[in-house]
Each structure stands twice: as structure tokens, then as C-alpha cells.
mmCIF file of C-alpha atoms in Angstrom:
data_model
loop_
_atom_site.group_PDB
_atom_site.id
_atom_site.type_symbol
_atom_site.label_atom_id
_atom_site.label_comp_id
_atom_site.label_asym_id
_atom_site.label_seq_id
_atom_site.Cartn_x
_atom_site.Cartn_y
_atom_site.Cartn_z
ATOM 1 C CA UNK A 1 32.523 -22.751 -21.910
ATOM 2 C CA UNK A 2 32.060 -18.983 -21.959
ATOM 3 C CA UNK A 3 31.424 -18.627 -18.216
ATOM 4 C CA UNK A 4 34.504 -17.064 -16.624
ATOM 5 C CA UNK A 5 34.586 -19.024 -13.333
ATOM 6 C CA UNK A 6 34.042 -22.335 -15.082
ATOM 7 C CA UNK A 7 36.543 -21.475 -17.827
ATOM 8 C CA UNK A 8 39.382 -20.615 -15.443
ATOM 9 C CA UNK A 9 38.682 -23.540 -13.109
ATOM 10 C CA UNK A 10 38.588 -26.141 -15.888
ATOM 11 C CA UNK A 11 41.637 -24.619 -17.589
ATOM 12 C CA UNK A 12 43.673 -24.662 -14.379
ATOM 13 C CA UNK A 13 42.769 -28.285 -13.704
ATOM 14 C CA UNK A 14 43.735 -29.278 -17.227
ATOM 15 C CA UNK A 15 47.058 -27.412 -17.141
ATOM 16 C CA UNK A 16 48.027 -28.740 -13.701
ATOM 17 C CA UNK A 17 47.029 -32.287 -14.595
ATOM 18 C CA UNK A 18 48.597 -32.406 -18.053
ATOM 19 C CA UNK A 19 51.860 -30.681 -17.102
ATOM 20 C CA UNK A 20 51.959 -32.284 -13.641
ATOM 21 C CA UNK A 21 52.190 -29.019 -11.685
ATOM 22 C CA UNK A 22 51.495 -28.772 -7.957
ATOM 23 C CA UNK A 23 49.276 -25.679 -7.937
ATOM 24 C CA UNK A 24 48.249 -22.687 -9.955
ATOM 25 C CA UNK A 25 46.174 -19.528 -9.903
ATOM 26 C CA UNK A 26 44.637 -17.048 -12.309
ATOM 27 C CA UNK A 27 44.570 -13.444 -11.130
ATOM 28 C CA UNK A 28 42.269 -11.545 -13.496
ATOM 29 C CA UNK A 29 42.098 -7.752 -13.780
ATOM 30 C CA UNK A 30 38.819 -5.917 -14.360
ATOM 31 C CA UNK A 31 40.101 -2.505 -15.420
ATOM 32 C CA UNK A 32 39.025 -0.851 -12.150
ATOM 33 C CA UNK A 33 42.092 -1.658 -10.057
ATOM 34 C CA UNK A 34 40.376 -4.824 -8.813
ATOM 35 C CA UNK A 35 41.473 -8.418 -9.245
ATOM 36 C CA UNK A 36 39.695 -11.765 -9.214
ATOM 37 C CA UNK A 37 41.467 -14.890 -7.940
ATOM 38 C CA UNK A 38 40.805 -18.420 -9.225
ATOM 39 C CA UNK A 39 43.081 -21.115 -7.743
ATOM 40 C CA UNK A 40 43.616 -24.868 -7.819
ATOM 41 C CA UNK A 41 45.886 -27.030 -5.715
ATOM 42 C CA UNK A 42 46.158 -24.720 -2.693
ATOM 43 C CA UNK A 43 45.013 -25.960 0.703
ATOM 44 C CA UNK A 44 43.430 -22.534 1.241
ATOM 45 C CA UNK A 45 43.047 -19.340 -0.787
ATOM 46 C CA UNK A 46 46.481 -17.722 -1.138
ATOM 47 C CA UNK A 47 46.875 -14.078 -0.159
ATOM 48 C CA UNK A 48 48.697 -12.275 -2.953
ATOM 49 C CA UNK A 49 49.907 -8.713 -2.609
ATOM 50 C CA UNK A 50 48.402 -6.622 -5.418
ATOM 51 C CA UNK A 51 51.445 -4.358 -5.918
ATOM 52 C CA UNK A 52 53.875 -7.263 -5.993
ATOM 53 C CA UNK A 53 51.780 -9.262 -8.451
ATOM 54 C CA UNK A 54 51.573 -6.187 -10.688
ATOM 55 C CA UNK A 55 55.374 -5.990 -10.547
ATOM 56 C CA UNK A 56 55.485 -9.463 -12.123
ATOM 57 C CA UNK A 57 52.858 -8.554 -14.716
ATOM 58 C CA UNK A 58 54.520 -5.267 -15.700
ATOM 59 C CA UNK A 59 57.536 -7.169 -17.051
ATOM 60 C CA UNK A 60 55.225 -8.367 -19.869
ATOM 61 C CA UNK A 61 57.087 -11.660 -20.197
ATOM 62 C CA UNK A 62 57.121 -15.179 -18.840
ATOM 63 C CA UNK A 63 59.177 -15.353 -15.668
ATOM 64 C CA UNK A 64 60.814 -18.617 -14.613
ATOM 65 C CA UNK A 65 62.230 -18.610 -11.114
ATOM 66 C CA UNK A 66 65.408 -20.573 -11.908
ATOM 67 C CA UNK A 67 66.230 -18.349 -14.878
ATOM 68 C CA UNK A 68 65.316 -14.944 -13.435
ATOM 69 C CA UNK A 69 68.232 -12.570 -12.806
ATOM 70 C CA UNK A 70 66.350 -9.803 -10.992
ATOM 71 C CA UNK A 71 66.667 -10.563 -7.287
ATOM 72 C CA UNK A 72 63.662 -8.400 -6.344
ATOM 73 C CA UNK A 73 61.449 -10.385 -8.727
ATOM 74 C CA UNK A 74 62.841 -13.662 -7.428
ATOM 75 C CA UNK A 75 62.076 -12.556 -3.865
ATOM 76 C CA UNK A 76 58.425 -11.914 -4.818
ATOM 77 C CA UNK A 77 58.171 -15.343 -6.435
ATOM 78 C CA UNK A 78 59.852 -16.955 -3.446
ATOM 79 C CA UNK A 79 57.416 -15.193 -1.070
ATOM 80 C CA UNK A 80 54.364 -16.568 -2.887
ATOM 81 C CA UNK A 81 55.846 -19.961 -3.884
ATOM 82 C CA UNK A 82 55.677 -19.143 -7.577
ATOM 83 C CA UNK A 83 57.849 -21.130 -9.958
ATOM 84 C CA UNK A 84 56.550 -19.534 -13.145
ATOM 85 C CA UNK A 85 54.393 -16.519 -14.013
ATOM 86 C CA UNK A 86 52.767 -15.806 -17.355
ATOM 87 C CA UNK A 87 51.176 -12.396 -18.093
ATOM 88 C CA UNK A 88 47.914 -12.586 -20.017
ATOM 89 C CA UNK A 89 47.040 -9.776 -22.385
ATOM 90 C CA UNK A 90 45.251 -9.395 -25.683
ATOM 91 C CA UNK A 91 46.753 -6.567 -27.691
ATOM 92 C CA UNK A 92 47.035 -3.616 -25.329
ATOM 93 C CA UNK A 93 44.381 -4.991 -22.979
ATOM 94 C CA UNK A 94 45.595 -6.560 -19.716
ATOM 95 C CA UNK A 95 43.573 -9.640 -18.810
ATOM 96 C CA UNK A 96 45.539 -10.949 -15.829
ATOM 97 C CA UNK A 97 48.367 -13.266 -14.908
ATOM 98 C CA UNK A 98 48.802 -17.037 -14.536
ATOM 99 C CA UNK A 99 50.898 -18.146 -11.553
ATOM 100 C CA UNK A 100 52.188 -21.724 -11.413
ATOM 101 C CA UNK A 101 53.918 -23.658 -8.661
ATOM 102 C CA UNK A 102 56.726 -26.152 -9.037
ATOM 103 C CA UNK A 103 56.486 -29.413 -10.996
ATOM 104 C CA UNK A 104 55.313 -32.443 -9.004
ATOM 105 C CA UNK A 105 58.465 -34.308 -10.067
ATOM 106 C CA UNK A 106 60.696 -31.620 -8.549
ATOM 107 C CA UNK A 107 62.221 -30.960 -11.971
ATOM 108 C CA UNK A 108 62.457 -27.489 -13.499
ATOM 109 C CA UNK A 109 60.178 -26.474 -16.343
ATOM 110 C CA UNK A 110 61.445 -27.982 -19.572
ATOM 111 C CA UNK A 111 61.737 -26.169 -22.891
ATOM 112 C CA UNK A 112 58.709 -28.118 -24.104
ATOM 113 C CA UNK A 113 56.703 -26.851 -21.102
ATOM 114 C CA UNK A 114 57.794 -23.298 -21.864
ATOM 115 C CA UNK A 115 56.923 -23.615 -25.556
ATOM 116 C CA UNK A 116 53.458 -24.956 -24.687
ATOM 117 C CA UNK A 117 52.835 -22.088 -22.266
ATOM 118 C CA UNK A 118 53.956 -19.516 -24.854
ATOM 119 C CA UNK A 119 51.284 -20.896 -27.209
ATOM 120 C CA UNK A 120 48.759 -21.271 -24.416
ATOM 121 C CA UNK A 121 49.025 -17.669 -23.111
ATOM 122 C CA UNK A 122 47.483 -15.783 -26.073
ATOM 123 C CA UNK A 123 44.801 -18.446 -26.533
ATOM 124 C CA UNK A 124 43.561 -18.353 -22.946
ATOM 125 C CA UNK A 125 43.774 -14.528 -22.996
ATOM 126 C CA UNK A 126 41.273 -14.420 -25.874
ATOM 127 C CA UNK A 127 39.008 -16.928 -24.096
ATOM 128 C CA UNK A 128 39.113 -14.885 -20.870
ATOM 129 C CA UNK A 129 38.389 -11.676 -22.773
ATOM 130 C CA UNK A 130 35.331 -13.304 -24.415
ATOM 131 C CA UNK A 131 34.134 -14.648 -21.060
ATOM 132 C CA UNK A 132 34.516 -11.204 -19.460
ATOM 133 C CA UNK A 133 32.535 -9.631 -22.307
ATOM 134 C CA UNK A 134 29.809 -12.250 -21.835
ATOM 135 C CA UNK A 135 29.660 -11.480 -18.095
ATOM 136 C CA UNK A 136 29.438 -7.733 -18.754
ATOM 137 C CA UNK A 137 26.600 -8.239 -21.264
ATOM 138 C CA UNK A 138 24.786 -10.560 -18.830
ATOM 139 C CA UNK A 139 25.094 -8.008 -16.002
ATOM 140 C CA UNK A 140 23.909 -5.233 -18.333
ATOM 141 C CA UNK A 141 20.898 -7.323 -19.375
ATOM 142 C CA UNK A 142 20.016 -7.996 -15.723
ATOM 143 C CA UNK A 143 20.345 -4.290 -14.885
ATOM 144 C CA UNK A 144 18.299 -3.321 -17.943
ATOM 145 C CA UNK A 145 15.595 -5.840 -17.026
ATOM 146 C CA UNK A 146 15.463 -4.483 -13.468
ATOM 147 C CA UNK A 147 15.205 -0.893 -14.760
ATOM 148 C CA UNK A 148 12.418 -1.873 -17.165
ATOM 149 C CA UNK A 149 10.540 -3.657 -14.374
ATOM 150 C CA UNK A 150 10.930 -0.624 -12.094
ATOM 151 C CA UNK A 151 9.762 1.741 -14.839
ATOM 152 C CA UNK A 152 6.790 -0.557 -15.534
ATOM 153 C CA UNK A 153 5.834 -0.594 -11.844
ATOM 154 C CA UNK A 154 6.124 3.204 -11.699
ATOM 155 C CA UNK A 155 3.932 3.563 -14.782
ATOM 156 C CA UNK A 156 1.353 1.149 -13.374
ATOM 157 C CA UNK A 157 1.262 3.069 -10.096
ATOM 158 C CA UNK A 158 0.911 6.380 -11.949
ATOM 159 C CA UNK A 159 -1.842 4.927 -14.143
ATOM 160 C CA UNK A 160 -3.746 3.623 -11.113
ATOM 161 C CA UNK A 161 -3.448 7.049 -9.473
ATOM 162 C CA UNK A 162 -4.752 8.737 -12.628
ATOM 163 C CA UNK A 163 -7.686 6.304 -12.719
ATOM 164 C CA UNK A 164 -8.514 7.132 -9.094
ATOM 165 C CA UNK A 165 -8.240 10.875 -9.770
ATOM 166 C CA UNK A 166 -10.430 10.549 -12.864
ATOM 167 C CA UNK A 167 -13.064 8.697 -10.866
ATOM 168 C CA UNK A 168 -12.954 11.351 -8.137
ATOM 169 C CA UNK A 169 -13.366 14.021 -10.808
ATOM 170 C CA UNK A 170 -16.447 12.269 -12.212
ATOM 171 C CA UNK A 171 -17.914 11.855 -8.739
ATOM 172 C CA UNK A 172 -17.298 15.550 -8.005
ATOM 173 C CA UNK A 173 -18.932 16.644 -11.274
ATOM 174 C CA UNK A 174 -21.935 14.410 -10.562
ATOM 175 C CA UNK A 175 -22.306 15.744 -7.023
ATOM 176 C CA UNK A 176 -21.847 19.362 -8.096
ATOM 177 C CA UNK A 177 -24.405 18.954 -10.890
ATOM 178 C CA UNK A 178 -26.957 17.577 -8.464
ATOM 179 C CA UNK A 179 -26.329 20.409 -6.017
ATOM 180 C CA UNK A 180 -26.580 23.077 -8.726
ATOM 181 C CA UNK A 181 -29.698 21.748 -10.404
ATOM 182 C CA UNK A 182 -31.939 22.074 -7.311
ATOM 183 C CA UNK A 183 -31.502 25.849 -6.659
ATOM 184 C CA UNK A 184 -31.583 26.627 -10.389
ATOM 185 C CA UNK A 185 -34.865 24.766 -10.756
ATOM 186 C CA UNK A 186 -36.241 26.880 -7.891
ATOM 187 C CA UNK A 187 -35.011 30.108 -9.561
ATOM 188 C CA UNK A 188 -36.561 29.041 -12.876
ATOM 189 C CA UNK A 189 -39.868 28.263 -11.159
ATOM 190 C CA UNK A 190 -40.024 31.647 -9.406
ATOM 191 C CA UNK A 191 -39.137 33.477 -12.618
ATOM 192 C CA UNK A 192 -41.869 31.602 -14.489
ATOM 193 C CA UNK A 193 -44.430 32.548 -11.818
ATOM 194 C CA UNK A 194 -43.390 36.194 -11.989
ATOM 195 C CA UNK A 195 -43.600 36.226 -15.796
ATOM 196 C CA UNK A 196 -47.097 34.740 -15.611
ATOM 197 C CA UNK A 197 -48.401 37.428 -13.270
ATOM 198 C CA UNK A 198 -48.406 35.514 -10.003
ATOM 199 C CA UNK A 199 -46.410 38.262 -8.319
ATOM 200 C CA UNK A 200 -48.363 41.181 -9.625
ATOM 201 C CA UNK A 201 -48.439 43.246 -12.785
ATOM 202 C CA UNK A 202 -45.075 43.746 -14.507
ATOM 203 C CA UNK A 203 -43.924 46.668 -16.587
ATOM 204 C CA UNK A 204 -42.619 45.907 -20.065
ATOM 205 C CA UNK A 205 -39.022 46.561 -18.967
ATOM 206 C CA UNK A 206 -39.395 44.262 -15.925
ATOM 207 C CA UNK A 207 -40.820 41.535 -18.176
ATOM 208 C CA UNK A 208 -37.817 41.835 -20.536
ATOM 209 C CA UNK A 209 -35.344 41.534 -17.650
ATOM 210 C CA UNK A 210 -37.173 38.576 -16.095
ATOM 211 C CA UNK A 211 -37.483 36.798 -19.463
ATOM 212 C CA UNK A 212 -33.752 37.147 -20.038
ATOM 213 C CA UNK A 213 -33.076 35.702 -16.584
ATOM 214 C CA UNK A 214 -35.537 32.888 -17.210
ATOM 215 C CA UNK A 215 -33.909 31.993 -20.570
ATOM 216 C CA UNK A 216 -30.407 32.125 -19.054
ATOM 217 C CA UNK A 217 -31.472 29.912 -16.138
ATOM 218 C CA UNK A 218 -33.003 27.400 -18.543
ATOM 219 C CA UNK A 219 -29.754 27.243 -20.571
ATOM 220 C CA UNK A 220 -27.761 26.758 -17.382
ATOM 221 C CA UNK A 221 -30.066 23.915 -16.286
ATOM 222 C CA UNK A 222 -29.613 22.189 -19.666
ATOM 223 C CA UNK A 223 -25.844 22.575 -19.316
ATOM 224 C CA UNK A 224 -25.922 21.093 -15.805
ATOM 225 C CA UNK A 225 -28.077 18.195 -17.071
ATOM 226 C CA UNK A 226 -25.554 17.537 -19.862
ATOM 227 C CA UNK A 227 -22.683 17.535 -17.352
ATOM 228 C CA UNK A 228 -24.623 15.174 -15.128
ATOM 229 C CA UNK A 229 -25.286 12.770 -18.028
ATOM 230 C CA UNK A 230 -21.593 12.805 -19.051
ATOM 231 C CA UNK A 231 -20.488 12.013 -15.494
ATOM 232 C CA UNK A 232 -23.056 9.203 -15.322
ATOM 233 C CA UNK A 233 -21.724 7.753 -18.571
ATOM 234 C CA UNK A 234 -18.133 7.901 -17.225
ATOM 235 C CA UNK A 235 -19.212 6.277 -13.977
ATOM 236 C CA UNK A 236 -21.269 3.644 -15.814
ATOM 237 C CA UNK A 237 -24.514 4.648 -14.103
ATOM 238 C CA UNK A 238 -26.264 6.252 -17.100
ATOM 239 C CA UNK A 239 -29.647 4.721 -17.931
ATOM 240 C CA UNK A 240 -31.608 5.401 -21.113
#
């Protein structure tokens, strides 16, 4: 298995069962001064002191209680009922430490046990490293998926807002066109009546000025009609 919790649990059970050991625990490091505990055989979760466990790990070697000469190290092992500790590292990378209790038979660890654990250490270190990498990739994928979903929601919300604003713009243009066309039609009508002599005789200069105003008003009305047709098309209300 490549799942870290399952890997450490199954491995501990196999080691304790095969080597007939009372209890054991993996303490795994995550590179951020945190540690993860996986245990088997304890009646309740043991409380290990981080600094003292690091003191065992920093020796970078298997420690067997009966053979250890350093009294400070032996006191730590005695405090936590540890009969054997095995640091786990792959190259320069610290993965954690394996702590084992005494043998069920009451005997000390044999040379065969020690040889097996020396082979076992690097192998389980690689497996733990792979499992950690898998967990990191899985967490990254979850985070990436959440970020993509959030970005998608934000884009959808922005798009809906733009659609609403575009509709409001079309409605405004339509309303403004309607409001402009009425007075301009009135201006055009009055100019036409003046040009056709309904307001009295015009001088040539007055006729030129009024004709220019009439032509400009007519162009403006055509422009307003075009704007109105475009807004109707956008709103879906244009009829041929």
C-alpha cells in the first residue's frame, strides 16, 4: 500500500507479530518540526517527549537498551519503555524513528533480530518516503481542485454580472432612444413647416439656416432609429 497510515499500521503489526514484540510505534517527521505517531500494542496512545525522542534519533544508529553505554540515553528509553530504537532516514532526509518494546518471551533481542532490523530500516524508510510523497501530491491535487472550483465560481459570478450590466445598457439605450426621438420629431416637423412658409415669408439666409437644421435633425433621427433597432436586436424584441 502507498497510503501512509495503512502502511505504518500494517508494517507494525507484521513486525510485532513476526518478531514477537510486545509493542511498537512509528514517529514520523514532516520537515516542519511536527511529528506523527502510529502505534500498536499500547493500551492507550503513549505520550513521547519530542526533544527526548530527537535525542535518540540524532545518534543515527540502532539503540538497544541492554547494550547502550550512555546513561542519559538509557534513562530516556527507560522512561518510555523502549527496548530498541531504529532511526529511519533515506540519504540525508529524516523520515522518523521506530520504537520497539521488549520481546514477549522476556529475552533480549538476538543477533538475528538485529540483522533483520538493519535490513528492514532502509526498506521501510523508502516506503514511508514514497507514501509521504503520495500524500503531498494528493493534498496538492485537492487544493488545486478547490482553487479551480473557486476561480470557476468567481468567473461565473463575474460573467452573470456582466450579462446583467449588458442588459441594463441595452434597456437604457432603448429608453433613451425612445425619449430622444419624440422631441426630435417635433423639431423636424416645426422646421418643415417653417421651410414651407407656414410661419411667414423667409429670407434666403433664414431658409439656408433652417434647411441646415432640418437636415441635421433628420440625420440625428436616423441615428436614434439605428440605435433603437440595435438595442431591440440585443434584447430580442426586433421585428421585421
